[in-house]
Amino acid sequence: MADNVGGQEPRSPRPAVVARVDYTGAVYGSLLAASVVVGAGLLESFSRLYLVLLLLGTGVVFWAAHVFARLFGVRIAEGTLSRTTLRQDLVAEWPIVKAAVPPALAVALSPLLGLGPEGTLWLALCVAIAGQVGWATLAALRAGATGRLVLVAGAANLLLGLLIVLLKVALH
């Protein structure tokens, strides 16, 4: 046994530090994209380019709004506003925009699949919901949640997505 100075137990090696990744913006952005798709479906007609720009533009506007809200809701109140914290907030909220990309790509590629306007909407909506469920599940897994909690996270986000589908069906 090693020499125990002062009667203290030797410390165990420090556990590896796991990088913390926040998936909130990706989950929120996916839900936002699904909502945009449903809203576009209420239009008499739309072009694919319009829907792609609407998805990406809405993501950018909500990203900016989240950064702005964080700056005035947290940073100024705490007195921590600086270029560094602004940059951190810009990066931290960027997943809201990134979550709009897969549904926008689905819309852009839908002609290659032979989809008309209604099929394009359904494809984009399914892609957005799949992203939402996927990001929520990944977040739970990365946080070390139990298997049951991972399933709950995925199921809860699927339920939110299905509520948007019901809204689309009810409004159409």
PDB file of C-alpha atoms in Angstrom:
ATOM      1  CA  MET A   1       0.000   0.000   0.000  1.00  0.00           C
ATOM      2  CA  ALA A   2       1.265   3.485  -0.850  1.00  0.00           C
ATOM      3  CA  ASP A   3       2.468   5.788   1.849  1.00  0.00           C
ATOM      4  CA  ASN A   4      -0.581   7.660   3.144  1.00  0.00           C
ATOM      5  CA  VAL A   5       0.570  11.098   4.292  1.00  0.00           C
ATOM      6  CA  GLY A   6      -1.646  12.766   6.870  1.00  0.00           C
ATOM      7  CA  GLY A   7      -4.124   9.883   6.965  1.00  0.00           C
ATOM      8  CA  GLN A   8      -5.879  11.017   3.781  1.00  0.00           C
ATOM      9  CA  GLU A   9      -6.957   8.612   1.108  1.00  0.00           C
ATOM     10  CA  PRO A  10      -5.196   9.120  -2.203  1.00  0.00           C
ATOM     11  CA  ARG A  11      -7.348  10.919  -4.743  1.00  0.00           C
ATOM     12  CA  SER A  12      -8.610   9.021  -7.728  1.00  0.00           C
ATOM     13  CA  PRO A  13      -7.653  10.335 -11.121  1.00  0.00           C
ATOM     14  CA  ARG A  14      -9.879  13.098 -12.404  1.00  0.00           C
ATOM     15  CA  PRO A  15     -12.675  11.846 -14.676  1.00  0.00           C
ATOM     16  CA  ALA A  16     -12.450  12.852 -18.310  1.00  0.00           C
ATOM     17  CA  VAL A  17     -14.283  16.082 -18.978  1.00  0.00           C
ATOM     18  CA  VAL A  18     -17.108  15.614 -21.453  1.00  0.00           C
ATOM     19  CA  ALA A  19     -17.806  18.598 -23.659  1.00  0.00           C
ATOM     20  CA  ARG A  20     -21.246  19.996 -22.911  1.00  0.00           C
ATOM     21  CA  VAL A  21     -23.352  20.399 -26.022  1.00  0.00           C
ATOM     22  CA  ASP A  22     -26.680  22.178 -25.843  1.00  0.00           C
ATOM     23  CA  TYR A  23     -29.224  20.778 -28.313  1.00  0.00           C
ATOM     24  CA  THR A  24     -32.016  23.152 -27.284  1.00  0.00           C
ATOM     25  CA  GLY A  25     -31.647  25.331 -30.376  1.00  0.00           C
ATOM     26  CA  ALA A  26     -31.672  22.335 -32.717  1.00  0.00           C
ATOM     27  CA  VAL A  27     -34.841  20.918 -31.147  1.00  0.00           C
ATOM     28  CA  TYR A  28     -36.492  24.334 -31.116  1.00  0.00           C
ATOM     29  CA  GLY A  29     -35.360  25.115 -34.667  1.00  0.00           C
ATOM     30  CA  SER A  30     -36.765  21.820 -35.949  1.00  0.00           C
ATOM     31  CA  LEU A  31     -40.113  22.534 -34.311  1.00  0.00           C
ATOM     32  CA  LEU A  32     -40.019  26.032 -35.783  1.00  0.00           C
ATOM     33  CA  ALA A  33     -39.294  24.646 -39.258  1.00  0.00           C
ATOM     34  CA  ALA A  34     -42.227  22.227 -38.959  1.00  0.00           C
ATOM     35  CA  SER A  35     -44.466  25.154 -38.023  1.00  0.00           C
ATOM     36  CA  VAL A  36     -43.251  27.163 -41.018  1.00  0.00           C
ATOM     37  CA  VAL A  37     -44.047  24.249 -43.332  1.00  0.00           C
ATOM     38  CA  VAL A  38     -47.569  23.997 -41.914  1.00  0.00           C
ATOM     39  CA  GLY A  39     -48.058  27.741 -42.342  1.00  0.00           C
ATOM     40  CA  ALA A  40     -46.848  27.608 -45.944  1.00  0.00           C
ATOM     41  CA  GLY A  41     -49.296  24.784 -46.585  1.00  0.00           C
ATOM     42  CA  LEU A  42     -52.144  27.175 -45.849  1.00  0.00           C
ATOM     43  CA  LEU A  43     -51.198  29.321 -48.840  1.00  0.00           C
ATOM     44  CA  GLU A  44     -53.108  28.892 -52.084  1.00  0.00           C
ATOM     45  CA  SER A  45     -49.844  28.210 -53.883  1.00  0.00           C
ATOM     46  CA  PHE A  46     -46.152  28.602 -53.247  1.00  0.00           C
ATOM     47  CA  SER A  47     -42.925  27.992 -55.074  1.00  0.00           C
ATOM     48  CA  ARG A  48     -40.266  25.704 -53.733  1.00  0.00           C
ATOM     49  CA  LEU A  49     -37.830  28.610 -53.724  1.00  0.00           C
ATOM     50  CA  TYR A  50     -40.280  30.605 -51.614  1.00  0.00           C
ATOM     51  CA  LEU A  51     -40.535  27.792 -49.065  1.00  0.00           C
ATOM     52  CA  VAL A  52     -36.752  27.276 -48.952  1.00  0.00           C
ATOM     53  CA  LEU A  53     -36.217  31.007 -48.363  1.00  0.00           C
ATOM     54  CA  LEU A  54     -39.040  31.096 -45.816  1.00  0.00           C
ATOM     55  CA  LEU A  55     -37.541  28.201 -43.847  1.00  0.00           C
ATOM     56  CA  LEU A  56     -34.012  29.606 -43.860  1.00  0.00           C
ATOM     57  CA  GLY A  57     -35.113  33.201 -43.347  1.00  0.00           C
ATOM     58  CA  THR A  58     -37.339  32.309 -40.414  1.00  0.00           C
ATOM     59  CA  GLY A  59     -34.477  30.355 -38.866  1.00  0.00           C
ATOM     60  CA  VAL A  60     -32.166  33.362 -39.199  1.00  0.00           C
ATOM     61  CA  VAL A  61     -34.744  35.785 -37.777  1.00  0.00           C
ATOM     62  CA  PHE A  62     -35.458  33.544 -34.771  1.00  0.00           C
ATOM     63  CA  TRP A  63     -31.723  33.000 -34.262  1.00  0.00           C
ATOM     64  CA  ALA A  64     -31.197  36.763 -34.158  1.00  0.00           C
ATOM     65  CA  ALA A  65     -34.181  37.177 -31.829  1.00  0.00           C
ATOM     66  CA  HIS A  66     -32.788  34.549 -29.444  1.00  0.00           C
ATOM     67  CA  VAL A  67     -29.369  36.207 -29.415  1.00  0.00           C
ATOM     68  CA  PHE A  68     -30.954  39.619 -28.850  1.00  0.00           C
ATOM     69  CA  ALA A  69     -33.153  38.273 -26.033  1.00  0.00           C
ATOM     70  CA  ARG A  70     -30.151  36.615 -24.392  1.00  0.00           C
ATOM     71  CA  LEU A  71     -28.133  39.811 -24.619  1.00  0.00           C
ATOM     72  CA  PHE A  72     -30.828  41.915 -23.000  1.00  0.00           C
ATOM     73  CA  GLY A  73     -32.313  39.224 -20.791  1.00  0.00           C
ATOM     74  CA  VAL A  74     -29.089  37.836 -19.372  1.00  0.00           C
ATOM     75  CA  ARG A  75     -25.877  39.526 -20.424  1.00  0.00           C
ATOM     76  CA  ILE A  76     -26.763  43.143 -19.667  1.00  0.00           C
ATOM     77  CA  ALA A  77     -28.573  42.170 -16.448  1.00  0.00           C
ATOM     78  CA  GLU A  78     -25.532  40.198 -15.272  1.00  0.00           C
ATOM     79  CA  GLY A  79     -23.071  42.784 -16.518  1.00  0.00           C
ATOM     80  CA  THR A  80     -21.324  40.167 -18.662  1.00  0.00           C
ATOM     81  CA  LEU A  81     -21.835  41.714 -22.097  1.00  0.00           C
ATOM     82  CA  SER A  82     -18.630  41.654 -24.117  1.00  0.00           C
ATOM     83  CA  ARG A  83     -17.474  40.707 -27.599  1.00  0.00           C
ATOM     84  CA  THR A  84     -16.583  37.280 -26.280  1.00  0.00           C
ATOM     85  CA  THR A  85     -20.008  36.650 -24.740  1.00  0.00           C
ATOM     86  CA  LEU A  86     -21.713  38.027 -27.849  1.00  0.00           C
ATOM     87  CA  ARG A  87     -19.713  35.604 -30.002  1.00  0.00           C
ATOM     88  CA  GLN A  88     -20.564  32.756 -27.595  1.00  0.00           C
ATOM     89  CA  ASP A  89     -24.264  33.587 -27.827  1.00  0.00           C
ATOM     90  CA  LEU A  90     -24.178  33.857 -31.622  1.00  0.00           C
ATOM     91  CA  VAL A  91     -22.608  30.398 -31.800  1.00  0.00           C
ATOM     92  CA  ALA A  92     -24.793  28.877 -29.064  1.00  0.00           C
ATOM     93  CA  GLU A  93     -28.012  29.872 -30.834  1.00  0.00           C
ATOM     94  CA  TRP A  94     -26.832  28.936 -34.357  1.00  0.00           C
ATOM     95  CA  PRO A  95     -28.433  25.448 -34.212  1.00  0.00           C
ATOM     96  CA  ILE A  96     -31.800  27.197 -34.680  1.00  0.00           C
ATOM     97  CA  VAL A  97     -30.673  28.087 -38.206  1.00  0.00           C
ATOM     98  CA  LYS A  98     -28.961  24.745 -38.812  1.00  0.00           C
ATOM     99  CA  ALA A  99     -32.189  22.914 -37.979  1.00  0.00           C
ATOM    100  CA  ALA A 100     -33.942  24.668 -40.884  1.00  0.00           C
ATOM    101  CA  VAL A 101     -31.431  23.338 -43.415  1.00  0.00           C
ATOM    102  CA  PRO A 102     -32.611  19.696 -43.704  1.00  0.00           C
ATOM    103  CA  PRO A 103     -36.283  20.616 -44.343  1.00  0.00           C
ATOM    104  CA  ALA A 104     -35.136  23.315 -46.792  1.00  0.00           C
ATOM    105  CA  LEU A 105     -32.982  20.750 -48.604  1.00  0.00           C
ATOM    106  CA  ALA A 106     -35.939  18.356 -48.675  1.00  0.00           C
ATOM    107  CA  VAL A 107     -38.010  21.062 -50.376  1.00  0.00           C
ATOM    108  CA  ALA A 108     -35.230  21.863 -52.851  1.00  0.00           C
ATOM    109  CA  LEU A 109     -34.733  18.186 -53.730  1.00  0.00           C
ATOM    110  CA  SER A 110     -38.411  17.242 -53.843  1.00  0.00           C
ATOM    111  CA  PRO A 111     -38.676  17.610 -57.660  1.00  0.00           C
ATOM    112  CA  LEU A 112     -36.043  14.878 -58.005  1.00  0.00           C
ATOM    113  CA  LEU A 113     -38.448  12.627 -56.116  1.00  0.00           C
ATOM    114  CA  GLY A 114     -41.325  13.586 -58.387  1.00  0.00           C
ATOM    115  CA  LEU A 115     -43.237  15.302 -55.579  1.00  0.00           C
ATOM    116  CA  GLY A 116     -45.857  17.945 -56.154  1.00  0.00           C
ATOM    117  CA  PRO A 117     -46.629  20.773 -53.732  1.00  0.00           C
ATOM    118  CA  GLU A 118     -48.521  18.635 -51.209  1.00  0.00           C
ATOM    119  CA  GLY A 119     -45.891  15.882 -51.253  1.00  0.00           C
ATOM    120  CA  THR A 120     -43.171  18.501 -50.841  1.00  0.00           C
ATOM    121  CA  LEU A 121     -44.901  19.883 -47.758  1.00  0.00           C
ATOM    122  CA  TRP A 122     -45.279  16.436 -46.219  1.00  0.00           C
ATOM    123  CA  LEU A 123     -41.654  15.563 -46.939  1.00  0.00           C
ATOM    124  CA  ALA A 124     -40.389  18.806 -45.373  1.00  0.00           C
ATOM    125  CA  LEU A 125     -42.677  18.334 -42.379  1.00  0.00           C
ATOM    126  CA  CYS A 126     -41.499  14.757 -41.824  1.00  0.00           C
ATOM    127  CA  VAL A 127     -37.853  15.807 -42.132  1.00  0.00           C
ATOM    128  CA  ALA A 128     -38.374  18.622 -39.601  1.00  0.00           C
ATOM    129  CA  ILE A 129     -40.116  16.306 -37.138  1.00  0.00           C
ATOM    130  CA  ALA A 130     -37.469  13.616 -37.589  1.00  0.00           C
ATOM    131  CA  GLY A 131     -34.847  16.267 -36.816  1.00  0.00           C
ATOM    132  CA  GLN A 132     -36.714  17.370 -33.722  1.00  0.00           C
ATOM    133  CA  VAL A 133     -37.047  13.818 -32.391  1.00  0.00           C
ATOM    134  CA  GLY A 134     -33.470  12.985 -33.361  1.00  0.00           C
ATOM    135  CA  TRP A 135     -31.955  16.039 -31.657  1.00  0.00           C
ATOM    136  CA  ALA A 136     -34.008  15.516 -28.485  1.00  0.00           C
ATOM    137  CA  THR A 137     -33.018  11.853 -28.329  1.00  0.00           C
ATOM    138  CA  LEU A 138     -29.365  12.654 -28.946  1.00  0.00           C
ATOM    139  CA  ALA A 139     -29.476  15.336 -26.250  1.00  0.00           C
ATOM    140  CA  ALA A 140     -30.853  12.839 -23.749  1.00  0.00           C
ATOM    141  CA  LEU A 141     -28.254  10.247 -24.714  1.00  0.00           C
ATOM    142  CA  ARG A 142     -25.369  12.736 -24.499  1.00  0.00           C
ATOM    143  CA  ALA A 143     -26.618  13.930 -21.114  1.00  0.00           C
ATOM    144  CA  GLY A 144     -26.328  10.362 -19.807  1.00  0.00           C
ATOM    145  CA  ALA A 145     -30.064   9.873 -19.357  1.00  0.00           C
ATOM    146  CA  THR A 146     -31.425   6.441 -18.594  1.00  0.00           C
ATOM    147  CA  GLY A 147     -32.903   4.427 -21.444  1.00  0.00           C
ATOM    148  CA  ARG A 148     -36.380   5.214 -20.191  1.00  0.00           C
ATOM    149  CA  LEU A 149     -35.698   8.949 -20.145  1.00  0.00           C
ATOM    150  CA  VAL A 150     -34.228   8.801 -23.661  1.00  0.00           C
ATOM    151  CA  LEU A 151     -37.445   7.153 -24.824  1.00  0.00           C
ATOM    152  CA  VAL A 152     -39.518   9.780 -23.015  1.00  0.00           C
ATOM    153  CA  ALA A 153     -37.535  12.594 -24.664  1.00  0.00           C
ATOM    154  CA  GLY A 154     -38.015  11.063 -28.101  1.00  0.00           C
ATOM    155  CA  ALA A 155     -41.686  10.274 -27.515  1.00  0.00           C
ATOM    156  CA  ALA A 156     -42.461  13.732 -26.120  1.00  0.00           C
ATOM    157  CA  ASN A 157     -40.902  15.379 -29.152  1.00  0.00           C
ATOM    158  CA  LEU A 158     -42.678  12.988 -31.491  1.00  0.00           C
ATOM    159  CA  LEU A 159     -45.929  13.953 -29.778  1.00  0.00           C
ATOM    160  CA  LEU A 160     -45.155  17.653 -30.317  1.00  0.00           C
ATOM    161  CA  GLY A 161     -44.440  16.903 -33.968  1.00  0.00           C
ATOM    162  CA  LEU A 162     -47.659  14.949 -34.313  1.00  0.00           C
ATOM    163  CA  LEU A 163     -49.557  17.875 -32.822  1.00  0.00           C
ATOM    164  CA  ILE A 164     -48.176  20.004 -35.632  1.00  0.00           C
ATOM    165  CA  VAL A 165     -49.272  17.348 -38.142  1.00  0.00           C
ATOM    166  CA  LEU A 166     -52.761  17.424 -36.605  1.00  0.00           C
ATOM    167  CA  LEU A 167     -52.752  21.186 -36.917  1.00  0.00           C
ATOM    168  CA  LYS A 168     -51.811  20.875 -40.592  1.00  0.00           C
ATOM    169  CA  VAL A 169     -54.577  18.364 -41.222  1.00  0.00           C
ATOM    170  CA  ALA A 170     -57.161  20.376 -39.268  1.00  0.00           C
ATOM    171  CA  LEU A 171     -56.318  23.632 -41.029  1.00  0.00           C
ATOM    172  CA  HIS A 172     -56.158  22.081 -44.482  1.00  0.00           C
TER     173      HIS A 172
END
